[in-house]
Amino acid sequence: MRKLHKGIIGVVMGLTLGLTAIVAPLPGEQNVAHAAWTQAKADKVINTGKKYLGRPYKFGAKSSTTAVFDCSSFTQRVFKVAVGKSLPRTSRDQAKKGTSVSKSNLKKGDLVFFKASTTTTNKRITHVAIYAGNNKLLHTYGKPGVTFTNFKGTSWEKRFVSARRVL
């Protein structure tokens, strides 16, 4: 009877430790939010952005309007509506969110940041776009308003400063 009792206690203790290891977070991982990129989230971002194609560009556009956008009010609106992700109002502040991504590892839904011109050495961020996959950017600027443009081999690529994954 004593051996059976010890055996049952051993099994219960083993199961308890095993379950604790599965459920309990690893040391140092408490309260760590892991943003997980998924194709579904990325598609939702792009499809939401497409709804605004052709909307005029207006520098300093208010976050509360969808009649006009500037680059960062556009990305702010798209991510909030598509996936509930809150982004700061300016492109420079948006460039501090998420995790850094190299130009060669861009995925659909990544934010891409640019400097003012191809000739300046100043890396000050002046524009943000959403990488739409297949060498396309979804963003707003100047005359076309919200539009898709090519990325690689264009002045946009030459103005590239950084990219962030916020999904």
Coordinates of N, CA, C and O in Angstrom, one line a residue:
M1 N 0.8 -1.2 0.0 CA 0.0 0.0 0.0 C 0.9 1.3 0.0 O 0.5 2.2 -0.7
R2 N 2.0 1.2 0.7 CA 2.9 2.4 0.8 C 3.5 2.7 -0.5 O 3.6 3.8 -0.9
K3 N 3.9 1.6 -1.3 CA 4.5 1.8 -2.6 C 3.4 2.4 -3.6 O 3.8 3.3 -4.4
L4 N 2.2 2.0 -3.5 CA 1.2 2.5 -4.4 C 0.9 4.0 -4.0 O 0.8 4.9 -4.9
H5 N 0.9 4.3 -2.7 CA 0.7 5.7 -2.3 C 1.9 6.6 -2.8 O 1.6 7.7 -3.4
K6 N 3.1 6.1 -2.7 CA 4.3 6.9 -3.2 C 4.2 7.0 -4.7 O 4.6 8.1 -5.3
G7 N 3.7 6.0 -5.4 CA 3.6 6.0 -6.8 C 2.6 7.1 -7.3 O 2.8 7.8 -8.2
I8 N 1.5 7.1 -6.6 CA 0.4 8.1 -7.0 C 1.0 9.5 -6.7 O 0.8 10.4 -7.6
I9 N 1.6 9.7 -5.6 CA 2.2 11.0 -5.3 C 3.2 11.4 -6.3 O 3.2 12.6 -6.8
G10 N 4.0 10.5 -6.8 CA 5.0 10.7 -7.8 C 4.4 11.2 -9.1 O 4.8 12.1 -9.8
V11 N 3.3 10.5 -9.5 CA 2.6 10.8 -10.8 C 2.0 12.2 -10.7 O 2.1 13.0 -11.6
V12 N 1.3 12.5 -9.6 CA 0.7 13.8 -9.4 C 1.7 14.9 -9.4 O 1.5 15.9 -10.0
M13 N 2.8 14.7 -8.7 CA 3.9 15.7 -8.7 C 4.5 15.9 -10.1 O 4.7 17.0 -10.5
G14 N 4.7 14.8 -10.8 CA 5.2 14.9 -12.2 C 4.3 15.7 -13.1 O 4.7 16.6 -13.8
L15 N 3.0 15.4 -13.0 CA 2.0 16.1 -13.8 C 1.9 17.6 -13.4 O 1.8 18.4 -14.3
T16 N 2.0 17.8 -12.1 CA 1.9 19.2 -11.7 C 3.1 20.0 -12.2 O 2.9 21.1 -12.7
L17 N 4.3 19.5 -12.1 CA 5.5 20.1 -12.6 C 5.4 20.3 -14.1 O 5.7 21.3 -14.7
G18 N 4.9 19.3 -14.8 CA 4.8 19.3 -16.3 C 3.8 20.4 -16.7 O 4.1 21.2 -17.6
L19 N 2.7 20.5 -16.1 CA 1.7 21.5 -16.4 C 2.2 22.9 -16.1 O 2.0 23.8 -16.8
T20 N 2.9 23.0 -15.0 CA 3.5 24.3 -14.6 C 4.5 24.8 -15.6 O 4.5 26.0 -16.0
A21 N 5.3 23.9 -16.1 CA 6.3 24.3 -17.2 C 5.6 24.7 -18.4 O 6.1 25.6 -19.1
I22 N 4.4 24.1 -18.8 CA 3.7 24.5 -20.0 C 3.1 25.9 -19.8 O 3.1 26.7 -20.7
V23 N 2.4 26.1 -18.7 CA 1.6 27.3 -18.5 C 2.4 28.5 -18.0 O 2.2 29.6 -18.4
A24 N 3.4 28.3 -17.1 CA 4.2 29.4 -16.6 C 5.1 30.0 -17.6 O 5.7 29.3 -18.4
P25 N 5.2 31.3 -17.6 CA 6.1 32.0 -18.5 C 7.5 31.7 -18.1 O 7.8 31.5 -16.9
L26 N 8.4 31.8 -19.1 CA 9.9 31.7 -18.8 C 10.3 32.9 -18.0 O 9.8 34.0 -18.2
P27 N 11.4 32.8 -17.2 CA 11.9 34.0 -16.5 C 12.2 35.1 -17.5 O 12.8 34.8 -18.5
G28 N 11.8 36.3 -17.2 CA 12.1 37.5 -18.0 C 11.1 37.7 -19.2 O 11.3 38.6 -19.9
E29 N 10.1 36.8 -19.3 CA 9.2 36.9 -20.4 C 7.8 37.4 -19.9 O 6.9 37.5 -20.7
Q30 N 7.7 37.8 -18.7 CA 6.4 38.3 -18.2 C 6.1 39.7 -18.9 O 7.0 40.5 -19.1
N31 N 4.9 39.9 -19.2 CA 4.4 41.1 -19.8 C 5.1 41.5 -21.1 O 5.2 42.6 -21.4
V32 N 5.5 40.5 -21.9 CA 6.1 40.8 -23.2 C 5.1 40.6 -24.2 O 4.5 39.5 -24.4
A33 N 4.8 41.6 -25.0 CA 3.8 41.5 -26.0 C 4.5 41.1 -27.3 O 5.5 41.7 -27.7
H34 N 4.1 40.0 -27.9 CA 4.7 39.5 -29.1 C 3.8 39.9 -30.3 O 2.7 39.3 -30.5
A35 N 4.2 40.8 -31.1 CA 3.4 41.2 -32.3 C 3.7 40.1 -33.3 O 4.8 39.8 -33.6
A36 N 2.6 39.5 -33.8 CA 2.8 38.4 -34.7 C 2.3 38.8 -36.1 O 1.1 39.0 -36.3
W37 N 3.2 38.8 -37.1 CA 2.8 39.1 -38.5 C 2.1 37.9 -39.0 O 2.5 36.7 -38.8
T38 N 1.0 38.1 -39.7 CA 0.3 37.0 -40.4 C -0.1 37.6 -41.7 O -0.4 38.8 -41.9
Q39 N -0.2 36.6 -42.7 CA -0.7 37.0 -44.0 C -2.1 37.6 -43.9 O -2.4 38.6 -44.6
A40 N -2.9 37.1 -43.1 CA -4.3 37.6 -43.0 C -4.3 39.1 -42.5 O -5.1 39.9 -43.0
K41 N -3.5 39.4 -41.5 CA -3.4 40.8 -41.0 C -2.9 41.7 -42.1 O -3.4 42.8 -42.3
A42 N -1.8 41.2 -42.8 CA -1.2 42.0 -43.8 C -2.2 42.3 -44.9 O -2.3 43.4 -45.4
D43 N -3.0 41.3 -45.3 CA -4.0 41.4 -46.4 C -5.1 42.4 -46.0 O -5.5 43.2 -46.8
K44 N -5.4 42.3 -44.7 CA -6.4 43.3 -44.2 C -6.0 44.7 -44.2 O -6.7 45.6 -44.6
V45 N -4.7 44.9 -43.9 CA -4.1 46.3 -44.0 C -4.2 46.8 -45.4 O -4.6 47.9 -45.7
I46 N -3.7 46.0 -46.4 CA -3.7 46.4 -47.8 C -5.1 46.6 -48.3 O -5.4 47.7 -48.9
N47 N -6.0 45.7 -48.0 CA -7.4 45.9 -48.5 C -8.1 47.1 -47.9 O -8.8 47.8 -48.6
T48 N -7.8 47.4 -46.6 CA -8.3 48.6 -46.0 C -7.8 49.9 -46.7 O -8.5 50.8 -47.0
G49 N -6.5 49.9 -46.9 CA -5.8 51.0 -47.6 C -6.4 51.2 -49.0 O -6.5 52.4 -49.5
K50 N -6.7 50.1 -49.7 CA -7.2 50.2 -51.1 C -8.5 51.0 -51.1 O -8.9 51.6 -52.1
K51 N -9.3 50.9 -50.1 CA -10.6 51.6 -50.0 C -10.4 53.1 -50.2 O -11.4 53.8 -50.5
Y52 N -9.2 53.6 -49.9 CA -9.0 55.1 -49.9 C -8.3 55.5 -51.2 O -7.9 56.7 -51.3
L53 N -8.1 54.6 -52.1 CA -7.3 55.0 -53.4 C -7.9 56.2 -54.0 O -9.2 56.3 -54.1
G54 N -7.1 57.1 -54.4 CA -7.5 58.4 -55.1 C -7.9 59.5 -54.1 O -8.0 60.6 -54.6
R55 N -8.0 59.2 -52.8 CA -8.3 60.3 -51.9 C -7.1 61.3 -52.0 O -5.9 60.9 -52.0
P56 N -7.4 62.6 -52.0 CA -6.3 63.6 -52.1 C -5.4 63.7 -51.0 O -5.7 63.4 -49.8
Y57 N -4.2 64.1 -51.3 CA -3.1 64.4 -50.3 C -3.3 65.8 -49.8 O -3.5 66.7 -50.6
K58 N -3.1 65.9 -48.5 CA -3.1 67.3 -47.9 C -2.1 67.2 -46.7 O -2.4 66.5 -45.7
F59 N -1.0 67.9 -46.8 CA 0.0 67.9 -45.7 C -0.7 68.4 -44.4 O -1.5 69.4 -44.4
G60 N -0.5 67.7 -43.3 CA -1.1 68.1 -42.0 C -2.5 67.7 -41.9 O -3.2 68.2 -41.0
A61 N -3.0 66.8 -42.7 CA -4.4 66.4 -42.6 C -4.7 65.9 -41.2 O -3.9 65.2 -40.6
K62 N -5.9 66.2 -40.8 CA -6.3 65.8 -39.4 C -6.6 64.3 -39.4 O -7.1 63.7 -40.4
S63 N -6.3 63.7 -38.3 CA -6.5 62.2 -38.1 C -8.0 61.9 -38.2 O -8.3 60.8 -38.5
S64 N -8.8 62.9 -37.9 CA -10.3 62.6 -37.8 C -11.0 62.6 -39.2 O -12.1 62.2 -39.2
T65 N -10.3 62.9 -40.3 CA -10.9 62.9 -41.6 C -10.4 61.8 -42.5 O -9.2 61.4 -42.4
T66 N -11.2 61.3 -43.4 CA -10.8 60.4 -44.4 C -11.0 61.1 -45.8 O -10.8 60.4 -46.8
A67 N -11.4 62.3 -45.8 CA -11.6 63.1 -47.1 C -10.3 63.4 -47.7 O -10.1 63.4 -48.9
V68 N -9.3 63.6 -46.9 CA -7.9 63.9 -47.3 C -6.9 63.2 -46.4 O -7.3 62.9 -45.2
F69 N -5.7 62.9 -46.8 CA -4.7 62.3 -45.9 C -3.4 62.9 -46.2 O -3.1 63.3 -47.3
D70 N -2.5 62.9 -45.2 CA -1.1 63.0 -45.5 C -0.5 61.6 -45.2 O -1.3 60.7 -44.8
C71 N 0.8 61.4 -45.4 CA 1.3 60.0 -45.4 C 1.0 59.4 -44.1 O 0.6 58.2 -44.0
S72 N 1.3 60.1 -43.0 CA 1.2 59.4 -41.7 C -0.2 59.3 -41.1 O -0.6 58.4 -40.4
S73 N -1.1 60.3 -41.5 CA -2.5 60.1 -41.1 C -3.1 58.9 -41.9 O -4.0 58.2 -41.4
F74 N -2.6 58.7 -43.1 CA -3.1 57.5 -43.9 C -2.7 56.2 -43.2 O -3.5 55.4 -43.0
T75 N -1.4 56.1 -42.9 CA -1.0 54.8 -42.2 C -1.6 54.6 -40.9 O -2.0 53.5 -40.5
Q76 N -1.8 55.8 -40.2 CA -2.4 55.7 -38.8 C -3.9 55.2 -39.0 O -4.3 54.3 -38.2
R77 N -4.6 55.7 -39.9 CA -6.0 55.3 -40.1 C -6.1 53.9 -40.6 O -6.9 53.1 -40.1
V78 N -5.3 53.5 -41.6 CA -5.4 52.1 -42.1 C -5.1 51.1 -41.1 O -5.9 50.1 -41.0
F79 N -4.0 51.2 -40.3 CA -3.7 50.2 -39.3 C -4.8 50.2 -38.2 O -5.1 49.1 -37.7
K80 N -5.3 51.3 -37.8 CA -6.4 51.3 -36.8 C -7.6 50.6 -37.2 O -8.2 49.8 -36.5
V81 N -8.1 50.9 -38.5 CA -9.3 50.4 -39.0 C -9.1 48.9 -39.3 O -10.0 48.0 -39.0
A82 N -8.0 48.5 -39.9 CA -7.8 47.2 -40.4 C -7.5 46.2 -39.2 O -8.1 45.1 -39.2
V83 N -6.7 46.5 -38.3 CA -6.3 45.6 -37.3 C -6.3 46.1 -35.9 O -5.8 45.5 -34.9
G84 N -6.9 47.3 -35.7 CA -7.0 47.9 -34.3 C -5.6 48.4 -33.8 O -5.5 48.6 -32.6
K85 N -4.6 48.5 -34.6 CA -3.3 48.9 -34.2 C -3.2 50.5 -34.2 O -3.4 51.1 -35.2
S86 N -2.9 51.0 -33.0 CA -2.8 52.5 -32.8 C -1.3 52.9 -33.1 O -0.4 52.3 -32.6
L87 N -1.2 53.8 -34.1 CA 0.2 54.3 -34.4 C 0.2 55.8 -34.0 O -0.8 56.5 -34.1
P88 N 1.4 56.3 -33.8 CA 1.5 57.8 -33.5 C 1.1 58.6 -34.7 O 1.0 58.0 -35.9
R89 N 1.0 59.8 -34.6 CA 0.5 60.7 -35.7 C 1.6 61.0 -36.8 O 1.3 61.1 -37.9
T90 N 2.8 61.1 -36.4 CA 3.9 61.5 -37.4 C 4.7 60.3 -37.9 O 4.9 59.3 -37.2
S91 N 5.2 60.5 -39.1 CA 6.1 59.4 -39.6 C 7.3 59.2 -38.8 O 7.7 58.0 -38.6
R92 N 7.9 60.2 -38.2 CA 9.1 60.1 -37.4 C 8.8 59.3 -36.1 O 9.6 58.4 -35.7
D93 N 7.6 59.5 -35.5 CA 7.2 58.7 -34.4 C 6.8 57.3 -34.7 O 7.1 56.4 -34.0
Q94 N 6.2 57.1 -35.9 CA 5.8 55.8 -36.3 C 7.1 54.9 -36.5 O 7.1 53.7 -36.3
A95 N 8.2 55.6 -37.0 CA 9.4 54.9 -37.2 C 10.1 54.3 -36.0 O 11.1 53.6 -36.1
K96 N 9.6 54.6 -34.8 CA 10.1 54.1 -33.6 C 9.3 52.9 -33.0 O 9.7 52.3 -32.0
K97 N 8.2 52.6 -33.7 CA 7.4 51.5 -33.3 C 7.8 50.2 -34.0 O 8.4 50.1 -35.0
G98 N 7.3 49.1 -33.4 CA 7.5 47.8 -34.0 C 9.0 47.3 -33.9 O 9.8 47.8 -33.1
T99 N 9.3 46.4 -34.9 CA 10.7 45.9 -34.9 C 11.3 46.3 -36.3 O 10.6 46.3 -37.3
S100 N 12.6 46.5 -36.3 CA 13.3 46.9 -37.5 C 13.3 45.8 -38.5 O 13.5 44.6 -38.1
V101 N 13.2 46.1 -39.8 CA 13.2 45.2 -40.8 C 14.1 45.7 -41.9 O 14.1 46.9 -42.3
S102 N 15.0 44.8 -42.5 CA 15.9 45.3 -43.6 C 15.1 45.4 -44.8 O 14.0 44.7 -45.0
K103 N 15.6 46.2 -45.8 CA 14.9 46.3 -47.1 C 14.7 45.0 -47.8 O 13.7 44.8 -48.4
S104 N 15.7 44.1 -47.6 CA 15.6 42.8 -48.3 C 14.6 41.8 -47.6 O 14.3 40.8 -48.2
N105 N 14.2 42.2 -46.5 CA 13.2 41.3 -45.7 C 11.8 41.9 -45.6 O 11.1 41.4 -44.7
L106 N 11.5 42.8 -46.4 CA 10.2 43.4 -46.3 C 9.1 42.4 -46.5 O 9.2 41.6 -47.4
K107 N 8.0 42.6 -45.7 CA 6.8 41.7 -45.9 C 5.6 42.7 -46.1 O 5.7 43.8 -45.6
K108 N 4.6 42.2 -46.7 CA 3.4 42.9 -46.9 C 2.9 43.5 -45.5 O 2.9 42.7 -44.6
G109 N 2.6 44.8 -45.5 CA 2.1 45.4 -44.2 C 3.2 46.1 -43.4 O 2.9 46.8 -42.5
D110 N 4.4 46.0 -43.8 CA 5.5 46.7 -43.1 C 5.5 48.2 -43.5 O 5.1 48.6 -44.6
L111 N 5.8 49.0 -42.5 CA 5.9 50.4 -42.7 C 7.3 50.7 -43.3 O 8.3 50.2 -42.8
V112 N 7.4 51.6 -44.3 CA 8.7 51.9 -44.9 C 8.8 53.4 -44.8 O 7.9 54.2 -45.2
F113 N 10.0 53.8 -44.4 CA 10.3 55.3 -44.1 C 11.3 55.8 -45.1 O 12.3 55.1 -45.4
F114 N 11.1 57.1 -45.4 CA 12.0 57.7 -46.5 C 12.5 59.1 -46.0 O 11.8 59.8 -45.2
K115 N 13.6 59.5 -46.6 CA 14.2 60.8 -46.4 C 13.6 61.7 -47.5 O 13.0 61.3 -48.5
A116 N 13.9 63.0 -47.4 CA 13.3 64.0 -48.3 C 13.7 63.9 -49.8 O 12.9 64.2 -50.6
S117 N 14.9 63.5 -50.1 CA 15.3 63.5 -51.5 C 16.4 62.4 -51.7 O 17.0 61.9 -50.7
T118 N 16.7 62.1 -52.9 CA 17.7 61.2 -53.3 C 19.1 61.7 -53.1 O 20.1 61.0 -52.9
T119 N 19.2 63.1 -53.1 CA 20.6 63.7 -53.0 C 21.0 64.1 -51.6 O 22.2 64.3 -51.4
T120 N 20.1 64.2 -50.7 CA 20.4 64.6 -49.3 C 21.1 63.4 -48.6 O 20.7 62.2 -48.8
T121 N 22.1 63.8 -47.7 CA 22.7 62.8 -46.9 C 22.0 62.7 -45.5 O 22.2 61.8 -44.7
N122 N 21.1 63.7 -45.3 CA 20.3 63.7 -44.0 C 19.3 62.6 -44.0 O 18.5 62.5 -44.9
K123 N 19.3 61.8 -43.0 CA 18.4 60.6 -42.9 C 17.1 60.9 -42.2 O 16.4 60.0 -41.7
R124 N 16.8 62.2 -42.0 CA 15.6 62.6 -41.3 C 14.4 62.1 -42.1 O 14.3 62.3 -43.3
I125 N 13.5 61.4 -41.4 CA 12.3 60.8 -42.0 C 11.3 61.9 -42.3 O 10.9 62.7 -41.5
T126 N 10.9 61.8 -43.6 CA 9.9 62.8 -44.1 C 8.6 62.1 -44.7 O 7.7 62.8 -45.1
H127 N 8.7 60.8 -44.8 CA 7.5 60.1 -45.5 C 7.4 58.7 -45.0 O 8.5 58.1 -44.7
V128 N 6.2 58.2 -45.0 CA 6.0 56.8 -44.6 C 5.0 56.2 -45.7 O 4.1 56.8 -46.2
A129 N 5.3 54.9 -46.0 CA 4.4 54.1 -46.9 C 4.2 52.7 -46.3 O 4.9 52.3 -45.4
I130 N 3.2 52.0 -46.8 CA 3.0 50.6 -46.4 C 3.5 49.7 -47.6 O 3.1 49.9 -48.7
Y131 N 4.4 48.8 -47.2 CA 4.8 47.8 -48.2 C 3.7 46.9 -48.6 O 3.1 46.3 -47.7
A132 N 3.3 46.9 -49.9 CA 2.1 46.1 -50.3 C 2.5 44.8 -50.9 O 1.6 44.0 -51.4
G133 N 3.8 44.4 -50.9 CA 4.2 43.2 -51.5 C 4.4 43.4 -53.0 O 4.0 44.4 -53.6
N134 N 5.1 42.5 -53.6 CA 5.3 42.5 -55.1 C 5.9 43.8 -55.6 O 5.5 44.4 -56.6
N135 N 6.9 44.4 -54.8 CA 7.6 45.6 -55.2 C 6.7 46.8 -55.2 O 6.9 47.8 -55.9
K136 N 5.6 46.8 -54.5 CA 4.6 48.0 -54.5 C 4.6 48.6 -53.1 O 4.7 48.0 -52.1
L137 N 4.4 49.9 -53.1 CA 4.2 50.7 -51.9 C 2.7 51.3 -52.0 O 2.3 51.7 -53.1
L138 N 2.0 51.3 -50.9 CA 0.7 51.9 -50.8 C 0.9 53.1 -49.9 O 1.3 53.0 -48.7
H139 N 0.6 54.3 -50.4 CA 0.9 55.5 -49.7 C 0.2 56.7 -50.3 O -0.5 56.5 -51.3
T140 N 0.4 57.9 -49.8 CA -0.2 59.1 -50.4 C 0.8 60.2 -50.4 O 1.6 60.3 -49.5
Y141 N 0.8 60.9 -51.5 CA 1.7 62.1 -51.6 C 1.2 62.9 -52.8 O 0.6 62.3 -53.8
G142 N 1.5 64.1 -52.8 CA 1.3 65.0 -54.0 C 0.0 64.8 -54.8 O -1.0 64.5 -54.2
K143 N 0.2 64.9 -56.1 CA -1.0 64.9 -57.0 C -1.7 63.6 -57.0 O -3.0 63.6 -57.1
P144 N -1.1 62.4 -57.0 CA -1.9 61.2 -57.1 C -2.8 60.9 -55.9 O -3.8 60.2 -56.0
G145 N -2.5 61.5 -54.7 CA -3.2 61.1 -53.5 C -2.8 59.7 -53.2 O -1.7 59.2 -53.5
V146 N -3.8 59.0 -52.6 CA -3.5 57.6 -52.2 C -3.4 56.8 -53.4 O -4.2 56.8 -54.3
T147 N -2.2 56.0 -53.5 CA -1.9 55.3 -54.7 C -0.9 54.2 -54.4 O -0.4 54.1 -53.3
F148 N -0.8 53.3 -55.4 CA 0.3 52.3 -55.4 C 1.4 52.8 -56.3 O 1.1 53.3 -57.4
T149 N 2.7 52.6 -55.9 CA 3.8 52.9 -56.7 C 4.8 51.8 -56.6 O 4.8 51.0 -55.6
N150 N 5.7 51.7 -57.6 CA 6.8 50.7 -57.5 C 7.8 51.2 -56.5 O 8.0 52.4 -56.3
F151 N 8.5 50.2 -55.9 CA 9.5 50.6 -54.9 C 11.0 50.4 -55.5 O 11.7 51.3 -55.7
K152 N 11.3 49.1 -55.8 CA 12.7 48.8 -56.2 C 13.0 49.5 -57.5 O 12.2 49.5 -58.4
G153 N 14.2 50.1 -57.6 CA 14.7 50.7 -58.8 C 14.1 52.1 -59.1 O 14.2 52.6 -60.2
T154 N 13.4 52.6 -58.1 CA 12.8 54.0 -58.2 C 13.5 54.9 -57.2 O 14.3 54.5 -56.4
S155 N 13.1 56.2 -57.3 CA 13.6 57.2 -56.4 C 13.1 56.9 -55.0 O 13.8 57.2 -54.0
W156 N 12.0 56.2 -54.8 CA 11.6 55.8 -53.5 C 12.6 54.8 -52.9 O 13.0 55.0 -51.7
E157 N 13.2 53.9 -53.6 CA 14.2 53.0 -53.1 C 15.4 53.8 -52.7 O 16.1 53.6 -51.7
K158 N 15.8 54.8 -53.5 CA 17.0 55.6 -53.2 C 16.8 56.5 -52.0 O 17.8 56.9 -51.4
R159 N 15.6 56.8 -51.7 CA 15.3 57.6 -50.5 C 15.0 56.8 -49.2 O 14.8 57.3 -48.1
F160 N 15.1 55.5 -49.3 CA 14.8 54.6 -48.2 C 15.7 54.9 -47.0 O 16.9 55.0 -47.2
V161 N 15.1 54.9 -45.8 CA 15.8 55.1 -44.6 C 15.7 53.9 -43.7 O 16.7 53.4 -43.2
S162 N 14.5 53.4 -43.5 CA 14.3 52.2 -42.6 C 12.9 51.7 -42.9 O 12.1 52.2 -43.6
A163 N 12.7 50.5 -42.2 CA 11.4 49.9 -42.3 C 11.1 49.2 -40.9 O 12.0 48.8 -40.2
R164 N 9.8 49.2 -40.6 CA 9.4 48.6 -39.3 C 8.2 47.7 -39.5 O 7.3 47.9 -40.3
R165 N 8.3 46.6 -38.7 CA 7.1 45.6 -38.7 C 6.3 45.9 -37.5 O 6.8 45.7 -36.4
V166 N 5.1 46.3 -37.7 CA 4.2 46.7 -36.5 C 3.1 45.7 -36.4 O 2.3 45.7 -35.4
L167 N 2.9 44.8 -37.3 CA 1.9 43.7 -37.2 C 2.4 42.6 -36.3 O 3.6 42.3 -36.3

